[in-house]
PDB file of C-alpha atoms in Angstrom:
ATOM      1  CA  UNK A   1     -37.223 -70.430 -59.525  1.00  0.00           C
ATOM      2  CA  UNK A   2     -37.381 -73.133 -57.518  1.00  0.00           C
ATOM      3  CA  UNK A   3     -40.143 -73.819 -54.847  1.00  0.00           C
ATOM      4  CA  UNK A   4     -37.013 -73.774 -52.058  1.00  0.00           C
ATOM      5  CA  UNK A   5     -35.978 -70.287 -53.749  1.00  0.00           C
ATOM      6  CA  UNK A   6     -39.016 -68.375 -53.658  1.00  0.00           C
ATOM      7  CA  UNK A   7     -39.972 -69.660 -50.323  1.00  0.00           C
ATOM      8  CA  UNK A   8     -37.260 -68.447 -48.957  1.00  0.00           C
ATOM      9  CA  UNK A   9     -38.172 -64.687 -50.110  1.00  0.00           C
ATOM     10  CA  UNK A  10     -41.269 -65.044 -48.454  1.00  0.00           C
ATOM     11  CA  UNK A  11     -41.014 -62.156 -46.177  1.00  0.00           C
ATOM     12  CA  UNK A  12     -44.592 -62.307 -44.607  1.00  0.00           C
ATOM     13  CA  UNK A  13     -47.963 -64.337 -44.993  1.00  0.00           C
ATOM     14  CA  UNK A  14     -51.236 -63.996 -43.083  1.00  0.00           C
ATOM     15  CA  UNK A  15     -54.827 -65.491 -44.950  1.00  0.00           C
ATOM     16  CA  UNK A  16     -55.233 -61.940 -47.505  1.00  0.00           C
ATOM     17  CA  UNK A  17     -51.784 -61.397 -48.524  1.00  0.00           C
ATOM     18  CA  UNK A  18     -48.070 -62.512 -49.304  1.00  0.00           C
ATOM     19  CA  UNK A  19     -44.857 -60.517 -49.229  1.00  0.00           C
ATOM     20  CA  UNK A  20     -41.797 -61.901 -50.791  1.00  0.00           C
ATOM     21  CA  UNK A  21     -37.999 -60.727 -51.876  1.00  0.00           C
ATOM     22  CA  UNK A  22     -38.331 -59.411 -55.643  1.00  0.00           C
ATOM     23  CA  UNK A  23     -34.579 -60.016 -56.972  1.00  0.00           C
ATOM     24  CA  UNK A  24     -33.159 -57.261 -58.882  1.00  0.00           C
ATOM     25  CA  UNK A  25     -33.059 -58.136 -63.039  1.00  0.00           C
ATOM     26  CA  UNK A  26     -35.988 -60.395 -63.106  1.00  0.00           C
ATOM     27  CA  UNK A  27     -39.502 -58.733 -64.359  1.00  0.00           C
ATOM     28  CA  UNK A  28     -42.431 -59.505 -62.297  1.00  0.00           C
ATOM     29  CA  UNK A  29     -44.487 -60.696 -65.021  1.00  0.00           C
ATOM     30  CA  UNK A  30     -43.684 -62.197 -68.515  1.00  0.00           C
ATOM     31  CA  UNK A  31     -43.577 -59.598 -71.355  1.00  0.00           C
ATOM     32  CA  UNK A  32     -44.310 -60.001 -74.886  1.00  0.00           C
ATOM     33  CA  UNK A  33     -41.332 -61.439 -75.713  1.00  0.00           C
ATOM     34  CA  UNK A  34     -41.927 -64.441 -73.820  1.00  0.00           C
ATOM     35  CA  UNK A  35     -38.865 -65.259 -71.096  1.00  0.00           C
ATOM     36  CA  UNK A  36     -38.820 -65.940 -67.317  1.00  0.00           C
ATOM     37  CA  UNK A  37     -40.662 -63.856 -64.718  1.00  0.00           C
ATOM     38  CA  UNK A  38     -41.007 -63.717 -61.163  1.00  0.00           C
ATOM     39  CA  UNK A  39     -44.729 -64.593 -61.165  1.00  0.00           C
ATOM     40  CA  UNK A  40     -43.647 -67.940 -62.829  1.00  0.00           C
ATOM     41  CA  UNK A  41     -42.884 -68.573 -59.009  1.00  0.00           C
ATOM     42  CA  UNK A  42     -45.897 -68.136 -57.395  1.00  0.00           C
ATOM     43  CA  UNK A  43     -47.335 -71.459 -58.043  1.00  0.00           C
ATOM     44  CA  UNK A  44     -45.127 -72.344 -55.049  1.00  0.00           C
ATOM     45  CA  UNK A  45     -46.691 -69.979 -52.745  1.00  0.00           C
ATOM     46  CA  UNK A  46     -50.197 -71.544 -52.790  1.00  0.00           C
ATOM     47  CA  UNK A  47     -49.939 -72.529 -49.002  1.00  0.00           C
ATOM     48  CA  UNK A  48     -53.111 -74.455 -49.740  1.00  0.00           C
ATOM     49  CA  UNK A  49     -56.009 -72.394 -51.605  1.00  0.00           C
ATOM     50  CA  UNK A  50     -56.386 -73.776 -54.995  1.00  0.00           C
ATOM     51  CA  UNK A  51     -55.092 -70.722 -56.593  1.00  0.00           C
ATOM     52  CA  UNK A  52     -51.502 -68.770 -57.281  1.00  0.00           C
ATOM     53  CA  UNK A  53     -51.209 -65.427 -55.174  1.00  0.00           C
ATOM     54  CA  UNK A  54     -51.609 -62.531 -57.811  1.00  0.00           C
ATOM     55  CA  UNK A  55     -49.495 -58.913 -57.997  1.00  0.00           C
ATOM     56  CA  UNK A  56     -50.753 -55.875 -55.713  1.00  0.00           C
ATOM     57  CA  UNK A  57     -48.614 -53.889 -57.894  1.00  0.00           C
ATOM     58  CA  UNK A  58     -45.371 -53.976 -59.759  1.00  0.00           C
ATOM     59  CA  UNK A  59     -41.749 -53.288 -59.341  1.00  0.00           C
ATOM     60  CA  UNK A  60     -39.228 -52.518 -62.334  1.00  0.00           C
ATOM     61  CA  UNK A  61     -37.257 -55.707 -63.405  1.00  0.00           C
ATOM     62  CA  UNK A  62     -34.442 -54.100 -62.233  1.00  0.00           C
ATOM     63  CA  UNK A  63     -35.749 -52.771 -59.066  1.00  0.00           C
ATOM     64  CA  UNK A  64     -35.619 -55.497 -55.596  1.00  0.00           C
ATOM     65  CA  UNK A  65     -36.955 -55.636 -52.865  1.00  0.00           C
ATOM     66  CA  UNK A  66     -41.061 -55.948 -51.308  1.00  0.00           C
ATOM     67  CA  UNK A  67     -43.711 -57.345 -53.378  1.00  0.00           C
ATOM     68  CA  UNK A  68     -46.945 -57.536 -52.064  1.00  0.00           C
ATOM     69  CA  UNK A  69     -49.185 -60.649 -53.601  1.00  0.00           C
ATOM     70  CA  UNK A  70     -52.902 -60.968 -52.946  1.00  0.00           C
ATOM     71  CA  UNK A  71     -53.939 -64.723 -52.064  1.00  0.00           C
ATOM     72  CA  UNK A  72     -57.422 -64.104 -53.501  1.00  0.00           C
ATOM     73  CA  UNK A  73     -59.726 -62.115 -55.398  1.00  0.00           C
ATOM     74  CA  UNK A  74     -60.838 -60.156 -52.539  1.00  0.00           C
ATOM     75  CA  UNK A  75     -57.729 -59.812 -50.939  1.00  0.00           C
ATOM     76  CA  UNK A  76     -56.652 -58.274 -54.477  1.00  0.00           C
ATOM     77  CA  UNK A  77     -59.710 -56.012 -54.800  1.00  0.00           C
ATOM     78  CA  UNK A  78     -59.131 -54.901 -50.900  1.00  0.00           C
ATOM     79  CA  UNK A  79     -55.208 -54.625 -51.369  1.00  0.00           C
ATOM     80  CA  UNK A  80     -56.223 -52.655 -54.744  1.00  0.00           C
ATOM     81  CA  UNK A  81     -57.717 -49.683 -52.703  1.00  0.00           C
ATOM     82  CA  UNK A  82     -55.555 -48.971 -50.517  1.00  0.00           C
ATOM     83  CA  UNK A  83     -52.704 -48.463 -53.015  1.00  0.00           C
ATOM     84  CA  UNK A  84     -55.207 -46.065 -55.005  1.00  0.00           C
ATOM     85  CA  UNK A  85     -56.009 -44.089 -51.871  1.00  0.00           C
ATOM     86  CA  UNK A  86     -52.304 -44.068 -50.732  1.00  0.00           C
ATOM     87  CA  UNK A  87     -53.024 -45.106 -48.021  1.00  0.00           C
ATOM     88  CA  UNK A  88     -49.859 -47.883 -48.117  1.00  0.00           C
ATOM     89  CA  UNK A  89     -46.910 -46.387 -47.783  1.00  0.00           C
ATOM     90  CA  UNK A  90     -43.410 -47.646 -49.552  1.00  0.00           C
ATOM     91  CA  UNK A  91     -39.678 -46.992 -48.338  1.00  0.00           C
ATOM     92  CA  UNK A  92     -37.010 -47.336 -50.909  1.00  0.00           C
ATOM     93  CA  UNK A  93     -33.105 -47.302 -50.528  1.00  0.00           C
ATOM     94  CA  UNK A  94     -31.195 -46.167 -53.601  1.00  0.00           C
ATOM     95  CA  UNK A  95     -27.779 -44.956 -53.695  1.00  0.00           C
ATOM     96  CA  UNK A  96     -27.052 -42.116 -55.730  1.00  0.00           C
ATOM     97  CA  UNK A  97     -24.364 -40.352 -57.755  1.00  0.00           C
ATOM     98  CA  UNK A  98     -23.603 -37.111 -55.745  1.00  0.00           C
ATOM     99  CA  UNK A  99     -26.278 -36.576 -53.547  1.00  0.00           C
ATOM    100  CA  UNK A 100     -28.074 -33.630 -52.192  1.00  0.00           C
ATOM    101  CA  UNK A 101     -26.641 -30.784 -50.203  1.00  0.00           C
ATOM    102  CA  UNK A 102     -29.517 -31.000 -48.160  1.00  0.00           C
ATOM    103  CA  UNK A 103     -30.670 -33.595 -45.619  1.00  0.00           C
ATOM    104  CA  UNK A 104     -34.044 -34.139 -46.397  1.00  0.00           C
ATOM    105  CA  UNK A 105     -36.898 -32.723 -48.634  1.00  0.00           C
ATOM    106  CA  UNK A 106     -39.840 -33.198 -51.149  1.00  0.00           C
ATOM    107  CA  UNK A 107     -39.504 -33.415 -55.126  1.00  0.00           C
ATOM    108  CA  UNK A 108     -42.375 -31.694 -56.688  1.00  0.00           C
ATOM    109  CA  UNK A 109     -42.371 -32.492 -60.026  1.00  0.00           C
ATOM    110  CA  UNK A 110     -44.838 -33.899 -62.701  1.00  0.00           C
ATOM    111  CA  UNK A 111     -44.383 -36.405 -65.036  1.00  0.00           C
ATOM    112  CA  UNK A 112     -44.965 -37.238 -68.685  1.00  0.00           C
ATOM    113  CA  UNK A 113     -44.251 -39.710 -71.298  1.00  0.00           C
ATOM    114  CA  UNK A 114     -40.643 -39.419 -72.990  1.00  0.00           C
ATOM    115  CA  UNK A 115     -41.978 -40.017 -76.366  1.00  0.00           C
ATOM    116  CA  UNK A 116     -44.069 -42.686 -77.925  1.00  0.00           C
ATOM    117  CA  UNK A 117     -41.503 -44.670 -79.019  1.00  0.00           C
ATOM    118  CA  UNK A 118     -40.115 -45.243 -76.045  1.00  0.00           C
ATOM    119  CA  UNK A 119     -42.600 -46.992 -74.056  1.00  0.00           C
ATOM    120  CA  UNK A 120     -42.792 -46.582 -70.566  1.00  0.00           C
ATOM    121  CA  UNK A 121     -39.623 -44.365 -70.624  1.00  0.00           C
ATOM    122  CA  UNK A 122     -40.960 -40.563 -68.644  1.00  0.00           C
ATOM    123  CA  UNK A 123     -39.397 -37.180 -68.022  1.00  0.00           C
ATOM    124  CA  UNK A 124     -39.951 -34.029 -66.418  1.00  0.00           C
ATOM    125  CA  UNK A 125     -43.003 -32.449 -67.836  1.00  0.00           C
ATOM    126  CA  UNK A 126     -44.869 -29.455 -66.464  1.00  0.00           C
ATOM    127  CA  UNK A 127     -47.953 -30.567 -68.338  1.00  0.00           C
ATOM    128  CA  UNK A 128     -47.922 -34.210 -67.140  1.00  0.00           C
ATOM    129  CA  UNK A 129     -49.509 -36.162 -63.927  1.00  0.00           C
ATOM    130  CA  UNK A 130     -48.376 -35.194 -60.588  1.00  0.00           C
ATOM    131  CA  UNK A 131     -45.750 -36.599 -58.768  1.00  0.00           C
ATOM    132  CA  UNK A 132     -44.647 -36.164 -55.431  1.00  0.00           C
ATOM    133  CA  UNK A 133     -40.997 -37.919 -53.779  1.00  0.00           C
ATOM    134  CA  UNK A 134     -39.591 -37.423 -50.101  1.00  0.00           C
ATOM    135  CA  UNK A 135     -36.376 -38.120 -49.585  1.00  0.00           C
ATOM    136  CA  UNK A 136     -33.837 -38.478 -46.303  1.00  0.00           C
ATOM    137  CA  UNK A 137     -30.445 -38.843 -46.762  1.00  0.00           C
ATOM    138  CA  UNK A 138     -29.329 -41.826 -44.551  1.00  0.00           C
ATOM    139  CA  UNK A 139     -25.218 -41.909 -45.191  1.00  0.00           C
ATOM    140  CA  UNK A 140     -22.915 -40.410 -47.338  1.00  0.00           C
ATOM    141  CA  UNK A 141     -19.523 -41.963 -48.533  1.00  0.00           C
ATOM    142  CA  UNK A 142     -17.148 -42.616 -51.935  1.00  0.00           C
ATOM    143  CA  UNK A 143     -16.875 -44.937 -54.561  1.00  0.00           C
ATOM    144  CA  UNK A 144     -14.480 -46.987 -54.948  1.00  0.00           C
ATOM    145  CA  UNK A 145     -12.600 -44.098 -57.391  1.00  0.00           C
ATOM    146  CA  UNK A 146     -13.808 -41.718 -54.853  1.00  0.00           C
ATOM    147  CA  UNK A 147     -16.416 -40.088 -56.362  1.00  0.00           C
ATOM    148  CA  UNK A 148     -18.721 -38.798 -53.870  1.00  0.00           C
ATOM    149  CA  UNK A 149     -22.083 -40.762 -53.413  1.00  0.00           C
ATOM    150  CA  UNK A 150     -25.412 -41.157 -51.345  1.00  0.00           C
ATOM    151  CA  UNK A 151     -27.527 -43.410 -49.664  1.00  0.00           C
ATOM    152  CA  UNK A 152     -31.162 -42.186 -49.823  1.00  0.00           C
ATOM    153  CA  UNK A 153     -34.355 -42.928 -48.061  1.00  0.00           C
ATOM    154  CA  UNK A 154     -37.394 -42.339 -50.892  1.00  0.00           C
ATOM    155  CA  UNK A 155     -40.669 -42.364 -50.017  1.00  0.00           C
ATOM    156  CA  UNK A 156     -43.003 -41.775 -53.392  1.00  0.00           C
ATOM    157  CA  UNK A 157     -46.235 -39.519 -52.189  1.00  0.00           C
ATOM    158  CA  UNK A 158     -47.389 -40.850 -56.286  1.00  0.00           C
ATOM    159  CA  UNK A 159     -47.329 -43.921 -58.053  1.00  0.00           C
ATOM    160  CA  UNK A 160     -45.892 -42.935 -61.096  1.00  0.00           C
ATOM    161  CA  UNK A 161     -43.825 -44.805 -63.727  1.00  0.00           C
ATOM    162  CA  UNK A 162     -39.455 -44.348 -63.131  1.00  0.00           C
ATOM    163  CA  UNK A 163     -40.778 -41.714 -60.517  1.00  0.00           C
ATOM    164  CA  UNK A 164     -38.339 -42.129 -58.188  1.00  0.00           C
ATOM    165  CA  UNK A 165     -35.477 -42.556 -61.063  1.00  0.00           C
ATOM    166  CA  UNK A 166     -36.737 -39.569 -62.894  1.00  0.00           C
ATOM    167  CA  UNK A 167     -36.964 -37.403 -59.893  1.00  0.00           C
ATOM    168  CA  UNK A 168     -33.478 -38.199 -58.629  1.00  0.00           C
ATOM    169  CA  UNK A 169     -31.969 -37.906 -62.356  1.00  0.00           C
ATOM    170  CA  UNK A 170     -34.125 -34.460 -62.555  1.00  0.00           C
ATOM    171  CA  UNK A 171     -31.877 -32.986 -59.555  1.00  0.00           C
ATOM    172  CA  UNK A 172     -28.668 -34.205 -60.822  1.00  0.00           C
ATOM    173  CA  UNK A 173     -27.980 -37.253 -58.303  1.00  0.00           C
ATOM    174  CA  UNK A 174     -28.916 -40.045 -60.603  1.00  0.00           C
ATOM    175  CA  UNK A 175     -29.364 -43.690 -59.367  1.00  0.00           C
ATOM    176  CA  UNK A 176     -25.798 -45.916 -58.997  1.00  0.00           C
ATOM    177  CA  UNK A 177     -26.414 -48.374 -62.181  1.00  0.00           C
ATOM    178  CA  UNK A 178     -29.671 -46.876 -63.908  1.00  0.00           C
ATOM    179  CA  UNK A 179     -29.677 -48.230 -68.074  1.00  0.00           C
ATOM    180  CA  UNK A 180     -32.089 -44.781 -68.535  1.00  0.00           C
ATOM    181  CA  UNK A 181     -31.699 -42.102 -66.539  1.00  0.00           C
ATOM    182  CA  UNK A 182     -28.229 -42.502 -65.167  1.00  0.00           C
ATOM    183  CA  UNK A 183     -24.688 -41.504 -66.567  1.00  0.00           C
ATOM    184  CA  UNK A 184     -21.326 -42.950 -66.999  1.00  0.00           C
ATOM    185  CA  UNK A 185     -23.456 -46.869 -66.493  1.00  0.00           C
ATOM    186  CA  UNK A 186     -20.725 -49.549 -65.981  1.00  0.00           C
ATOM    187  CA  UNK A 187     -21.700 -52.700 -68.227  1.00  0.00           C
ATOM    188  CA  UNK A 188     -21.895 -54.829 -64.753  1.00  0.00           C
ATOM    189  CA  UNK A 189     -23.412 -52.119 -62.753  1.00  0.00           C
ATOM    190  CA  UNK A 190     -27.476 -53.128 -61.491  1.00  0.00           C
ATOM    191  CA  UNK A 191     -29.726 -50.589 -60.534  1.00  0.00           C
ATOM    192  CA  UNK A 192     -29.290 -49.849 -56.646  1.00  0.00           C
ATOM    193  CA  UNK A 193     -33.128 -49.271 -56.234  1.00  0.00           C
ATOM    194  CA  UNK A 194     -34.449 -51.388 -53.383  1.00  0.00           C
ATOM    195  CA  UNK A 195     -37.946 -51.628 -52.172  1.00  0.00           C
ATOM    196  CA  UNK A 196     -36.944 -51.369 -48.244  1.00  0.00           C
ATOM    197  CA  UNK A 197     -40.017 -51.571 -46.701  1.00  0.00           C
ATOM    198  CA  UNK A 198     -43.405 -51.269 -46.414  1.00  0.00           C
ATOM    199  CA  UNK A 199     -46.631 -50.538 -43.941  1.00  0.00           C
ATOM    200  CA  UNK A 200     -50.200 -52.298 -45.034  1.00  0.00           C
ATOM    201  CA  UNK A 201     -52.983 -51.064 -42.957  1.00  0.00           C
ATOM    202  CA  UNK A 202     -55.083 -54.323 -43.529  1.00  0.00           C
ATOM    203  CA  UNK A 203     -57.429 -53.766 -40.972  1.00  0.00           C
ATOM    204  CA  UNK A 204     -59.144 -51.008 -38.968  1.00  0.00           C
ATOM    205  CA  UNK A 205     -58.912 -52.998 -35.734  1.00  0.00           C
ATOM    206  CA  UNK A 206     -54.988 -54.439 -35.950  1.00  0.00           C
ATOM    207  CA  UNK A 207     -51.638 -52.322 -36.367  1.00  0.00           C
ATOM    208  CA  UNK A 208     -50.521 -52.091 -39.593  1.00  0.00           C
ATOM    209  CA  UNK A 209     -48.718 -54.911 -41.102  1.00  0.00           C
ATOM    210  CA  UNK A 210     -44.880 -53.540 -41.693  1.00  0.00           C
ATOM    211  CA  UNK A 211     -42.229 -55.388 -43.765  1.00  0.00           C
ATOM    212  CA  UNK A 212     -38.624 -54.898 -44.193  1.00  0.00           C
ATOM    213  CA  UNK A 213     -36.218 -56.863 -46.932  1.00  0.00           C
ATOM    214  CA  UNK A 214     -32.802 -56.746 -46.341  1.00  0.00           C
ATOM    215  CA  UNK A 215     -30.261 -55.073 -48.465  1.00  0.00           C
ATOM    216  CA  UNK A 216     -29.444 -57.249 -51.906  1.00  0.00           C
ATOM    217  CA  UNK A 217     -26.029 -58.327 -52.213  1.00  0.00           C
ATOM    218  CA  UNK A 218     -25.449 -56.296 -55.022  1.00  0.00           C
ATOM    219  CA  UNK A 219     -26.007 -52.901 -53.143  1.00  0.00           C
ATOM    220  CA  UNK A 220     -24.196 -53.871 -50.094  1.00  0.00           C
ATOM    221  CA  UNK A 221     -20.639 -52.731 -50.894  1.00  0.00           C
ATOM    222  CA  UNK A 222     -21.622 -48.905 -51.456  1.00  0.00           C
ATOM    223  CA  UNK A 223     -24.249 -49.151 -48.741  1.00  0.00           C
ATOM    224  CA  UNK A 224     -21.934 -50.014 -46.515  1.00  0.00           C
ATOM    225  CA  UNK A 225     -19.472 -47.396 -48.018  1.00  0.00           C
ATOM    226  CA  UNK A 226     -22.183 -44.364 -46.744  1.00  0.00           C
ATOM    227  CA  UNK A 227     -22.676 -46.306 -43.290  1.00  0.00           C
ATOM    228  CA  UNK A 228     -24.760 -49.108 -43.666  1.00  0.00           C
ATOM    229  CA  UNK A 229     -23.234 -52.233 -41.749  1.00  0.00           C
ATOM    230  CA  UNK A 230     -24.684 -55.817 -41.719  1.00  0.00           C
ATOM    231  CA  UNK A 231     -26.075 -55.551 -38.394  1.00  0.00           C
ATOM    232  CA  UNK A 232     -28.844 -53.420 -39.346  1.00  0.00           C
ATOM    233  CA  UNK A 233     -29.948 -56.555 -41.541  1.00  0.00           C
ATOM    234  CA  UNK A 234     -29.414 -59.412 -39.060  1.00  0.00           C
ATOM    235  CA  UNK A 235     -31.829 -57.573 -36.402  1.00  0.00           C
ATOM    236  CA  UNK A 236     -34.615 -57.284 -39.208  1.00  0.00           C
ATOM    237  CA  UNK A 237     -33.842 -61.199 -40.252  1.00  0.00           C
ATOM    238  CA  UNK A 238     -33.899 -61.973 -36.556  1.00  0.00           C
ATOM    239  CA  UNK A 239     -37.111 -59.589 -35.645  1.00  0.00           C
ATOM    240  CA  UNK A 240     -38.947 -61.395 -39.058  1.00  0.00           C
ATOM    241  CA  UNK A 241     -38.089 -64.461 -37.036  1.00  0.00           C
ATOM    242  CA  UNK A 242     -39.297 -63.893 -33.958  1.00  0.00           C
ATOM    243  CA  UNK A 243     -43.021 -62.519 -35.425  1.00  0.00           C
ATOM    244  CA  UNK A 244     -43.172 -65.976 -38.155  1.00  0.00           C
ATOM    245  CA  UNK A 245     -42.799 -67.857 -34.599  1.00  0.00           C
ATOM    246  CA  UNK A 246     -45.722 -66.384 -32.899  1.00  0.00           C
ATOM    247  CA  UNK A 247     -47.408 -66.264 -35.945  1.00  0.00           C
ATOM    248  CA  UNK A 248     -47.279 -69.903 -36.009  1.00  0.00           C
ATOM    249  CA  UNK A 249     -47.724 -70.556 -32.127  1.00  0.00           C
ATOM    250  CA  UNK A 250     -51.004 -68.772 -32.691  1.00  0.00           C
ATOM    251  CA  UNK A 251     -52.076 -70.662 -35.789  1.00  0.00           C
ATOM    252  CA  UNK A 252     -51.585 -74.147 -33.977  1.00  0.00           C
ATOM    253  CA  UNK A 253     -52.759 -73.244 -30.835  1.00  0.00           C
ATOM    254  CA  UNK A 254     -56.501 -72.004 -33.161  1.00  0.00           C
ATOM    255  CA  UNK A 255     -56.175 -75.337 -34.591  1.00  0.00           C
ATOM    256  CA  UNK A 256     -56.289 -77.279 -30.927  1.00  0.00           C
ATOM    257  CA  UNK A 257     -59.059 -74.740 -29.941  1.00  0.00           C
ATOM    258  CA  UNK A 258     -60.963 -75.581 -33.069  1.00  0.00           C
ATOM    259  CA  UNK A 259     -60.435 -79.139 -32.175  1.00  0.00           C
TER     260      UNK A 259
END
């Protein structure tokens, strides 16, 4: 990716941390077969400490959406933390196959290991880790051969691998274009799982830092099939605009003061 390309994800920067775009089909970090990765990228995002920005956490390859980056080793150890006390909490849009009767609720249900050859594949297992996923239905719509879908609001309690894949699979509304857990996959279908946002309580004496991304291209037609219309993007592009502007009013006007 070019330095232009992943700038331009670059949804928010401050001295710890970095948030960018993650595209959907491109892993975050090389794997053993060798092949390009997202973090190949973050060379550009240096913004002038000596080192690459490092992963917070991970995101499927196939999953888009916020990334949070540490810009240091003690931004990383800090940023660390909070995900392990949950105390940064993640919004994901997914459209589903079906869809709940309901409007809203929790999925209760631990998770185990498939089988060892399968890797990281998981399933529904009553003696495996917890795992917790609430979920809002935000619009409801069709297909384009009518078949009844649903655009979800997940927010995962756990941190568990496929969680939020699993658990919709488990309760028979399966992720639109999920290789694993889905059914029926159309050979150009890509995973509508998108990181939406997320809220980063950095520091004790400053709101929490919150960060949209804007629906992916490749999600857009059924989103907008259960409700979702461009304009809901354009005011988080233009809001994300308006905060990088006073960001950077307040960073020069430091600079004069420190002059």
């Amino acid at each position: 990716m070019t330095p232009e390309a992943i700038c331009a994800r670059l949804l928010y920067r401050d001295g710890l941390m970095l948030v960018v775009d993650k595209p959907a089909g491109l892993p975050v970090h090389r794997g053993p077969k060798g092949g390009e990765s997202f973090e190949d990228s973050f060379k550009h995002l240096c913004f002038g400490l000596p080192r690459s920005p490092s992963l917070a956490h991970r995101l499927d390859k196939d999953t888009s959406g916020c990334l949070v980056l540490g810009r240091h080793r003690k931004a990383l150890e800090k940023l660390a933390l909070l995900f392990k006390q949950g105390k940064i909490d993640k919004t994901y849009w997914a459209v589903v196959r079906g869809g709940p009767q309901e409007e809203e609720g929790l999925i209760d249900l631990p998770l185990g290991r498939l089988d060892a050859s399968r890797g990281w594949w998981m399933k529904v297992d009553p003696q495996g880790q917890p795992a917790q996923t609430r979920w809002r239905v935000l619009g409801r719509g069709q297909d384009a051969e009518g078949a009844p879908i649903a655009w979800l609001a997940l927010s995962p309690l756990t941190g568990r691998t496929h969680q939020l894949r699993v658990h919709c699979a488990a309760l028979d509304f399966p992720i639109v274009g999920d290789p694993i857990y889905g059914a029926g996959i159309r050979p150009d279908e890509v995973l509508h799982l998108h990181a939406r946002a997320i809220r980063i309580p950095l520091s004790k004496n400053q709101p929490a830092v919150e960060v949209e991304a804007c629906a992916p291209d490749h999600m857009k037609s059924l989103l907008a099939a259960c409700g979702w219309t461009q304009a809901m993007d354009d005011a988080v592009f233009a809001a994300r605009q308006e905060r990088e502007s006073e960001r950077e009013k307040a960073r020069i006007e430091a600079r004069i003061e420190g002059n």
